[in-house]
PDB file of C-alpha atoms in Angstrom:
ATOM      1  CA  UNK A   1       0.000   0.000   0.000  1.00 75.00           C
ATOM      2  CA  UNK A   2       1.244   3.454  -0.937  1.00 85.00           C
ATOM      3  CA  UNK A   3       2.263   5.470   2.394  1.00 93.00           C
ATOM      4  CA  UNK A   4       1.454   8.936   3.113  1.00 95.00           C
ATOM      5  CA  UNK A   5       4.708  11.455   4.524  1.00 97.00           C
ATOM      6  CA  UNK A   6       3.778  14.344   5.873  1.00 97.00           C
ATOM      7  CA  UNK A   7       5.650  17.013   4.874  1.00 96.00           C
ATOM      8  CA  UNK A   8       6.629  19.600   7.786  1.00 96.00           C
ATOM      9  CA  UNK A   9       7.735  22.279   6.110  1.00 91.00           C
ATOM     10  CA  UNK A  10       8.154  26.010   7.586  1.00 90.00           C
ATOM     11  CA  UNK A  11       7.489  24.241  11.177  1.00 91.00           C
ATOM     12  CA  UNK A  12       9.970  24.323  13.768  1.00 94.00           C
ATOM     13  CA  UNK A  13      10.403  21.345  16.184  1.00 96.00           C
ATOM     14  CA  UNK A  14       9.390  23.290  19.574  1.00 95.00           C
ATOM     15  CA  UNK A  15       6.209  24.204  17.549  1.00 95.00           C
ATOM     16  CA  UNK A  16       5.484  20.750  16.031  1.00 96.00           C
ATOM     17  CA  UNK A  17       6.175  18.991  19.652  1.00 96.00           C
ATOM     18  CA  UNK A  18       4.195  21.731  22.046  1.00 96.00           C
ATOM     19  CA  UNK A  19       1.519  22.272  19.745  1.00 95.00           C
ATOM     20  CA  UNK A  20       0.557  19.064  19.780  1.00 96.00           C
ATOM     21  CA  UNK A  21       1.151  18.621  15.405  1.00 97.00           C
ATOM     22  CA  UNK A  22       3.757  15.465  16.617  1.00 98.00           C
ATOM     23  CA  UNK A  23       1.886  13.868  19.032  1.00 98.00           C
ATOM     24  CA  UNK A  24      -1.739  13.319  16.103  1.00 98.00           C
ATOM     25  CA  UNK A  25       1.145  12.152  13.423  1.00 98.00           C
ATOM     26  CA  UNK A  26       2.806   9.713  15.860  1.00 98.00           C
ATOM     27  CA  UNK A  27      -1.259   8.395  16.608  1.00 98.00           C
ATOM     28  CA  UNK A  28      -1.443   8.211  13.205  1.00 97.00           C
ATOM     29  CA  UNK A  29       1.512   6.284  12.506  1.00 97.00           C
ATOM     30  CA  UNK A  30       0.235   4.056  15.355  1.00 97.00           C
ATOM     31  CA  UNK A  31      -2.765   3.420  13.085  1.00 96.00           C
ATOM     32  CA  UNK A  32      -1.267   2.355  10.353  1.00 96.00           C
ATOM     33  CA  UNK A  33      -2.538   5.906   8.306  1.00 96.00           C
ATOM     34  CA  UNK A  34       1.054   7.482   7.450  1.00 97.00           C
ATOM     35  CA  UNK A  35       4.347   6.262   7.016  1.00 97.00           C
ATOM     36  CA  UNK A  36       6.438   9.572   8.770  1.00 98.00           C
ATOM     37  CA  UNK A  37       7.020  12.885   8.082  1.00 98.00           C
ATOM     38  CA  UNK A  38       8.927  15.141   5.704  1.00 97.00           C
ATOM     39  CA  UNK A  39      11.515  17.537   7.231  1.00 97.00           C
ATOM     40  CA  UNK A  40      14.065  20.330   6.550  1.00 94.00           C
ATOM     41  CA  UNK A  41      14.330  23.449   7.992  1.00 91.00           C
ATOM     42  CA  UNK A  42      13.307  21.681  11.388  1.00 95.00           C
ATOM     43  CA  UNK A  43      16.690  20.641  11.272  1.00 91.00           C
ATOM     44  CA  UNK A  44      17.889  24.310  11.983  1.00 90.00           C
ATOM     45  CA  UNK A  45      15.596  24.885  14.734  1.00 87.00           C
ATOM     46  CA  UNK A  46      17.566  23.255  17.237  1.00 87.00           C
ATOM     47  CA  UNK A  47      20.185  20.553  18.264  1.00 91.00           C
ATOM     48  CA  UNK A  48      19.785  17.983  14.982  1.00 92.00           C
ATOM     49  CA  UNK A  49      20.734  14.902  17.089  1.00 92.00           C
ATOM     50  CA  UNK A  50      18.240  15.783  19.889  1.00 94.00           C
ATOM     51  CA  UNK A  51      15.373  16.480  17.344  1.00 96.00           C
ATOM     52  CA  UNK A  52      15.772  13.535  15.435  1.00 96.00           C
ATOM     53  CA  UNK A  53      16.314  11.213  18.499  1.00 95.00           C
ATOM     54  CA  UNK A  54      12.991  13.116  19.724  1.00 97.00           C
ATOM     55  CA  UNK A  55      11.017  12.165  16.488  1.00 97.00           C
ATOM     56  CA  UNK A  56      12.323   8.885  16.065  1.00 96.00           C
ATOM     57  CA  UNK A  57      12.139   7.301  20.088  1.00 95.00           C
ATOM     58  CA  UNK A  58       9.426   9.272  21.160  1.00 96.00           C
ATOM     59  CA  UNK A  59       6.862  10.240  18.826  1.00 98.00           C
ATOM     60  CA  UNK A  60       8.100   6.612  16.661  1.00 97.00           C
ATOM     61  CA  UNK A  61       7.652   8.386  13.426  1.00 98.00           C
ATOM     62  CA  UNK A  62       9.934   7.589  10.031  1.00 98.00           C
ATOM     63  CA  UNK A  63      11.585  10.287   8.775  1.00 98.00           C
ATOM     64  CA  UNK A  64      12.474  11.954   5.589  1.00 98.00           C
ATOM     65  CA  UNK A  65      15.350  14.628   5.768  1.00 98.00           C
ATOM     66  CA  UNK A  66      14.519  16.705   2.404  1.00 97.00           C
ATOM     67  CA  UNK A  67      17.980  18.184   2.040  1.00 96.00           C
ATOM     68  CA  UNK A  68      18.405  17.928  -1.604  1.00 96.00           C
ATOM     69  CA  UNK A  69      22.454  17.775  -1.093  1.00 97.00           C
ATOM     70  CA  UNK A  70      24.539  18.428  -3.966  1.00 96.00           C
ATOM     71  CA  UNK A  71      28.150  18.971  -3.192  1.00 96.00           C
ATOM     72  CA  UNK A  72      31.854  17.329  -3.823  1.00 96.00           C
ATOM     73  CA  UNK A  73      31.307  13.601  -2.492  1.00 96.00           C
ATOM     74  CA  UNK A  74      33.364  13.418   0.744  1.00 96.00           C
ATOM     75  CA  UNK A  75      31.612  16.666   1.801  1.00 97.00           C
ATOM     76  CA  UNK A  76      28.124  15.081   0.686  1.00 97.00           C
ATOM     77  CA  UNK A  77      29.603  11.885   2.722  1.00 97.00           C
ATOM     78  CA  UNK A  78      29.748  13.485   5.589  1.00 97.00           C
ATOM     79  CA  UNK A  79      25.887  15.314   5.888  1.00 96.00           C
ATOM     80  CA  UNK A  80      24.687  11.693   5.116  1.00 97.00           C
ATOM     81  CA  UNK A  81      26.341   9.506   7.345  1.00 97.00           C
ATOM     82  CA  UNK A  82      25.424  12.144  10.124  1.00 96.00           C
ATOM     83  CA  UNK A  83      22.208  12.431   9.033  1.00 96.00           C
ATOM     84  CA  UNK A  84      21.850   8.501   9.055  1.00 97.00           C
ATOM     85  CA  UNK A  85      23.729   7.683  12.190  1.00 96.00           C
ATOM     86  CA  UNK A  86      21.228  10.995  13.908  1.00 95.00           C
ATOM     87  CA  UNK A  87      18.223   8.510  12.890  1.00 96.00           C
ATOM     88  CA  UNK A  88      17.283   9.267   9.391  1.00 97.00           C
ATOM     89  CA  UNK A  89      15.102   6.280   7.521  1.00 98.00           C
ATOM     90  CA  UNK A  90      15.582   8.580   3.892  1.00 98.00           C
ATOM     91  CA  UNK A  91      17.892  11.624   2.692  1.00 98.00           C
ATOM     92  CA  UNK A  92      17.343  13.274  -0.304  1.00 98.00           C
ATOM     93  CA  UNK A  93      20.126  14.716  -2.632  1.00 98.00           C
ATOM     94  CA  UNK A  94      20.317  15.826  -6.435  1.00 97.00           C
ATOM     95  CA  UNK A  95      20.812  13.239  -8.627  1.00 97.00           C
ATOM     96  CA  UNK A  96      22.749  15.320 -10.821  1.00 95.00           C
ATOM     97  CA  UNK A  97      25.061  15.397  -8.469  1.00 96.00           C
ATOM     98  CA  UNK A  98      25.985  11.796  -9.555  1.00 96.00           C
ATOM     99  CA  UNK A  99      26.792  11.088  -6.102  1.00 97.00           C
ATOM    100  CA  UNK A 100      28.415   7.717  -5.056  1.00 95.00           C
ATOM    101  CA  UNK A 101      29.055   6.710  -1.716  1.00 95.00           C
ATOM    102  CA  UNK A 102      32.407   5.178  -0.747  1.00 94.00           C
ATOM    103  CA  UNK A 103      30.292   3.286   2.052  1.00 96.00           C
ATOM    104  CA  UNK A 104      27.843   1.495   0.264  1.00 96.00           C
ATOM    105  CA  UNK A 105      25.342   1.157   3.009  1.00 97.00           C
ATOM    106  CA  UNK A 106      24.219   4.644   2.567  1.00 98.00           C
ATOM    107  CA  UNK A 107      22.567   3.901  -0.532  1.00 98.00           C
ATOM    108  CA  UNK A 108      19.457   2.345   0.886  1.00 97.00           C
ATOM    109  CA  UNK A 109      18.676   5.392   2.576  1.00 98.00           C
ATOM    110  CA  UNK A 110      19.522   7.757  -0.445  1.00 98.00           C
ATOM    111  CA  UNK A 111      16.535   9.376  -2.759  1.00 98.00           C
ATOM    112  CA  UNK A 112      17.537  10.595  -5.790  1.00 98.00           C
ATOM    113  CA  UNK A 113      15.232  13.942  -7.168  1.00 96.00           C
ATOM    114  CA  UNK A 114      14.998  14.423 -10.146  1.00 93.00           C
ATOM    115  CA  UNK A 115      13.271  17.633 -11.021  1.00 85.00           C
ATOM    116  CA  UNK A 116      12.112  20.093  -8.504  1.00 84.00           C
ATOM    117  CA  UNK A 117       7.605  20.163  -8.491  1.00 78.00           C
ATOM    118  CA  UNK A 118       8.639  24.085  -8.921  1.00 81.00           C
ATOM    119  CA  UNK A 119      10.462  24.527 -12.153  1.00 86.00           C
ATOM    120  CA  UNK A 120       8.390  24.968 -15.273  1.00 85.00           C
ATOM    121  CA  UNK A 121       9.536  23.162 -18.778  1.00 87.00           C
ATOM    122  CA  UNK A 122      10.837  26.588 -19.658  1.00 93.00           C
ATOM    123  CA  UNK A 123      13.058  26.751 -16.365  1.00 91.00           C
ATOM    124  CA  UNK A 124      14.049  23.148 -16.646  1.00 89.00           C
ATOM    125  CA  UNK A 125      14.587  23.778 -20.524  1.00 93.00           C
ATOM    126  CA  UNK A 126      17.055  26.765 -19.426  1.00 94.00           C
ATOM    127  CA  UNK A 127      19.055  25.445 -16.683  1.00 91.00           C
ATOM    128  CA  UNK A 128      19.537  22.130 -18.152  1.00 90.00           C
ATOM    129  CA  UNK A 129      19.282  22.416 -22.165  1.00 93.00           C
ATOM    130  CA  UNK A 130      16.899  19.461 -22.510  1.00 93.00           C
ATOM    131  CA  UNK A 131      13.480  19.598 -21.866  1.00 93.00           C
ATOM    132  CA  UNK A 132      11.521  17.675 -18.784  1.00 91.00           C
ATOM    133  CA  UNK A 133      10.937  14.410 -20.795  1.00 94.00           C
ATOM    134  CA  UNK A 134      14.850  14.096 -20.979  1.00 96.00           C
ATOM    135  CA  UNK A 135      16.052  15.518 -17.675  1.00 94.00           C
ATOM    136  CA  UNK A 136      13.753  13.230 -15.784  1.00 94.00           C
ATOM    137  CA  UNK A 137      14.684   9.926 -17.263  1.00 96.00           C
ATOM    138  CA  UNK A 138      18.478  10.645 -17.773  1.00 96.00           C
ATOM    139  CA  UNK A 139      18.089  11.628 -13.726  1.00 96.00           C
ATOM    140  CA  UNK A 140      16.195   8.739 -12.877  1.00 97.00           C
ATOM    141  CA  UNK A 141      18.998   6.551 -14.677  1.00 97.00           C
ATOM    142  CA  UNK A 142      21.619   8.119 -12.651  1.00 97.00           C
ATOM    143  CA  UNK A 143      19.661   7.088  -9.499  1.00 98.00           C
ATOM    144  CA  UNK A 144      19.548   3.667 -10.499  1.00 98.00           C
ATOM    145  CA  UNK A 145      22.652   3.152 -11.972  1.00 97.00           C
ATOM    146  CA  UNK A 146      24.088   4.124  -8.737  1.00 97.00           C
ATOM    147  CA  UNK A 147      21.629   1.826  -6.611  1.00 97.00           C
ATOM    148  CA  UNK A 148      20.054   4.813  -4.995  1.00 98.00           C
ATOM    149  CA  UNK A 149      17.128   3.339  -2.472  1.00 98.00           C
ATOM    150  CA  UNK A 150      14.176   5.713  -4.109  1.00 98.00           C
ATOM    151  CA  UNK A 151      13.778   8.208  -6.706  1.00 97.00           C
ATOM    152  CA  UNK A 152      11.576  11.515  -5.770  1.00 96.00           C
ATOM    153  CA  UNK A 153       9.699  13.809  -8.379  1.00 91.00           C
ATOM    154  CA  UNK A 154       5.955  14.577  -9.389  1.00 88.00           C
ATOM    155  CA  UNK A 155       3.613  11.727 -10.373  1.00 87.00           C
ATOM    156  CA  UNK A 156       4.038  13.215 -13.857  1.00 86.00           C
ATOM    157  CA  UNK A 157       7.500  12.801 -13.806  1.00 89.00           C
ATOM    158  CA  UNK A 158       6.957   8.958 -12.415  1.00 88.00           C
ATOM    159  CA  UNK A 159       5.087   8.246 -15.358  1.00 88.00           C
ATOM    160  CA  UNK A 160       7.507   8.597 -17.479  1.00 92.00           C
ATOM    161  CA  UNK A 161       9.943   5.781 -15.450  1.00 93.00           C
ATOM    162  CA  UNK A 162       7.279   3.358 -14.858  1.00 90.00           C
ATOM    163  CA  UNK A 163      10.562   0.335 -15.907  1.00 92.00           C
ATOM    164  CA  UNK A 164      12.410   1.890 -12.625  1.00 94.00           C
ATOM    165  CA  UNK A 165      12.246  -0.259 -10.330  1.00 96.00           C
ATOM    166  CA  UNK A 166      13.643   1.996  -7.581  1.00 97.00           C
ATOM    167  CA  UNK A 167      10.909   2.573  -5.340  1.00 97.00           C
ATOM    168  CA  UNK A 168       9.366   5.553  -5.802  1.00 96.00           C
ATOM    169  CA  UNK A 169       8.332   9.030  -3.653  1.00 96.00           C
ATOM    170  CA  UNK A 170       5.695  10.893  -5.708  1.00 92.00           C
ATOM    171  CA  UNK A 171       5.508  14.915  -4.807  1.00 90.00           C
ATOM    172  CA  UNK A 172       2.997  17.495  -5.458  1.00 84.00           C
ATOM    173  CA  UNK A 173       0.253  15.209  -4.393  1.00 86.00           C
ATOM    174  CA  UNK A 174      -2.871  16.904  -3.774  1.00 86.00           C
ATOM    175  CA  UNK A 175      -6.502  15.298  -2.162  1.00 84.00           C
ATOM    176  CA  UNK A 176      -9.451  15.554  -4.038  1.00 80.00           C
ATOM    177  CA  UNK A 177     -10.824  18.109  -1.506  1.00 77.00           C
ATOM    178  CA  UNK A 178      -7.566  20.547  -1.896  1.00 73.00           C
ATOM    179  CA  UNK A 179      -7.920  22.820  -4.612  1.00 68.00           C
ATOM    180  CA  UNK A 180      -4.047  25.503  -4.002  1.00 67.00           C
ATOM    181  CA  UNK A 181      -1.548  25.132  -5.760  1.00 58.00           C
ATOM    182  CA  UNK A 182       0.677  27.067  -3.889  1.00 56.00           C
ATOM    183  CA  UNK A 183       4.580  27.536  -5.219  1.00 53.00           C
ATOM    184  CA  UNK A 184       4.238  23.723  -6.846  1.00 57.00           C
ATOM    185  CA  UNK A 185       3.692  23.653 -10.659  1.00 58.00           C
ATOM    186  CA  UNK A 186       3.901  20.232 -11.335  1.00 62.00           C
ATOM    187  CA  UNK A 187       0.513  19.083  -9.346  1.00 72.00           C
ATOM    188  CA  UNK A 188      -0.880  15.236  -9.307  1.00 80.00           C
ATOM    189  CA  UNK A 189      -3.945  13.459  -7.545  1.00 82.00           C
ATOM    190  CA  UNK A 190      -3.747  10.866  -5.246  1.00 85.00           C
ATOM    191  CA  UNK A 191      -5.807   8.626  -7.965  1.00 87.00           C
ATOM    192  CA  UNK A 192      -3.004   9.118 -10.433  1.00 87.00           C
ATOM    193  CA  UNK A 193      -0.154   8.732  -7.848  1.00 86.00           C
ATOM    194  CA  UNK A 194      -2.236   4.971  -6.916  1.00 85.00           C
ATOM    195  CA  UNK A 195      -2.598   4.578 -10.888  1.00 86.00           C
ATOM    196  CA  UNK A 196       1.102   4.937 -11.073  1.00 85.00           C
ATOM    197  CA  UNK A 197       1.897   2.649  -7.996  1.00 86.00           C
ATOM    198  CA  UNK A 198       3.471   5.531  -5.913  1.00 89.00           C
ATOM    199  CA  UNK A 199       5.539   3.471  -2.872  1.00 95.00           C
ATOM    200  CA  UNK A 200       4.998   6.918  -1.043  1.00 96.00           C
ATOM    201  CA  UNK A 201       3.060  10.161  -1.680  1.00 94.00           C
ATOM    202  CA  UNK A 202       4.556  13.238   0.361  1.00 94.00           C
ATOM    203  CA  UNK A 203       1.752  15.508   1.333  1.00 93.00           C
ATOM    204  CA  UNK A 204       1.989  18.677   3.528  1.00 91.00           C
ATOM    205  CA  UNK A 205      -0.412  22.052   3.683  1.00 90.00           C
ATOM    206  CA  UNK A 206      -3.700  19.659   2.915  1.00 91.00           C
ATOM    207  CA  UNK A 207      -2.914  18.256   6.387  1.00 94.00           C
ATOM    208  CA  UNK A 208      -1.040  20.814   8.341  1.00 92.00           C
ATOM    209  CA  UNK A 209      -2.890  23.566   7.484  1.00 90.00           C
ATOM    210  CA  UNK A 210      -6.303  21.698   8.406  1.00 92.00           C
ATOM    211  CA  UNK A 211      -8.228  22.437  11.244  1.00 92.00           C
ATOM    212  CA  UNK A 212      -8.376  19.204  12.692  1.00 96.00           C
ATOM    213  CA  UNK A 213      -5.214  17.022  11.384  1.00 95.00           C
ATOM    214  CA  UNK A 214      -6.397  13.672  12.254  1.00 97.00           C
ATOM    215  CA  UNK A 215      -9.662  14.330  10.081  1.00 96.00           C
ATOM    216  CA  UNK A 216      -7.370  15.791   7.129  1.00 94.00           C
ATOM    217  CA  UNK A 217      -5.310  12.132   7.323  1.00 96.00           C
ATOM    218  CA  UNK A 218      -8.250   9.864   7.913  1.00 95.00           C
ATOM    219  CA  UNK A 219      -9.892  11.367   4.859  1.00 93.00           C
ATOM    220  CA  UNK A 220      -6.760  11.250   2.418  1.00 92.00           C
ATOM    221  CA  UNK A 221      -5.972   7.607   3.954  1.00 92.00           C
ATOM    222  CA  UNK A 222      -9.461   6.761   2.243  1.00 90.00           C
ATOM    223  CA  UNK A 223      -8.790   8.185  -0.889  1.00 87.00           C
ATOM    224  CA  UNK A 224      -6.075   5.290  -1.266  1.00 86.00           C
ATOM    225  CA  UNK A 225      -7.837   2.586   0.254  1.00 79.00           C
TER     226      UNK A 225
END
């Protein structure tokens, strides 16, 4: 079954933990709903080994670190191994960085992206001198040619590496209910991130800006039921 991550962006750990946002997503990882949570700039809220020891003893959630590294490899090395040894089930990096690991058991926990949910074809068309078709697939083949654990993009860009059999974390998912956009161009529904067998779909504002958090996951754990 495809698992939900809830992606905590813009939320500091304090905030997530007192407000009580940590203790409905550890009930609902209790329950079988989500999978764990998406973070990043949580990470420079406080002491990084405290907050993920926090997340992963006490509130028993997996966790994403959305870092996106792309660096020289012993420096890129280094942020990973921490990041794994802090607690860390996934960590994201660019896979045009073409980033091998000297240590080998890293790569389970690595998740190649492949183009940001952001850029537009124009932007991707600019920056990289192909268009997304090409970009996407010639990314996707880095991160399995290197024996990456997951590739990460839109469900648009997942349909176009169905034959990867990396397992795949589908962005700019959206509910049925949740009509914004917000700064995400490339925008998918949960029926065609199920249609494309999505291992994970990484959803954030339809949940954490709801009123009640619990309802918001109950009702997008239906949708892929």
């Amino acid at each position: 079954m495809t698992g939900i991550i809830v992606a905590l962006d813009g939320v500091t750990f304090n905030s997530a933990r007192e407000g009580g946002t940590l203790s409905v997503l550890s009930k609902a990882r209790e329950k079988g709903m989500i999978w764990g949570i998406k973070i990043n700039d949580m990470l420079y809220s406080g002491d990084v080994t405290k907050i993920m020891a926090s997340l992963k003893d006490e509130f028993k959630l997996g966790v994403m670190v959305d870092v996106k590294l792309h660096d020289i490899p012993s420096t890129m090395e280094n942020s990973i191994s921490k990041l794994v040894n802090a607690g860390a089930n996934i960590v994201t990096i660019h896979c045009s960085s073409n980033y091998r690991p000297r240590n080998t058991e890293l790569l389970k926990y690595i998740a190649g992206v492949t183009a940001l949910t952001s850029f537009t074809n124009l932007e991707i068309k600019w920056i990289y001198d192909k268009t997304h078709e090409e970009i996407v697939r010639a990314f996707s083949d880095i991160a399995l040619m290197n024996n990456y654990g997951y590739v990460v993009g839109s469900v648009k860009d997942m349909s176009l590496i169905q034959d990867n059999p990396l397992k795949k974390i589908c962005t700019g998912v959206r509910p049925a209910w949740y009509r914004e956009r917000h700064d995400q161009v490339r925008i998918s529904s949960i029926r065609e991130a199920l249609r494309l067998d999505a291992d994970y779909v990484v959803i954030g504002r339809p949940i954490t800006t709801a009123d009640n958090l619990m309802d918001a996951i109950e009702r997008i754990h239906k949708e892929l039921q």
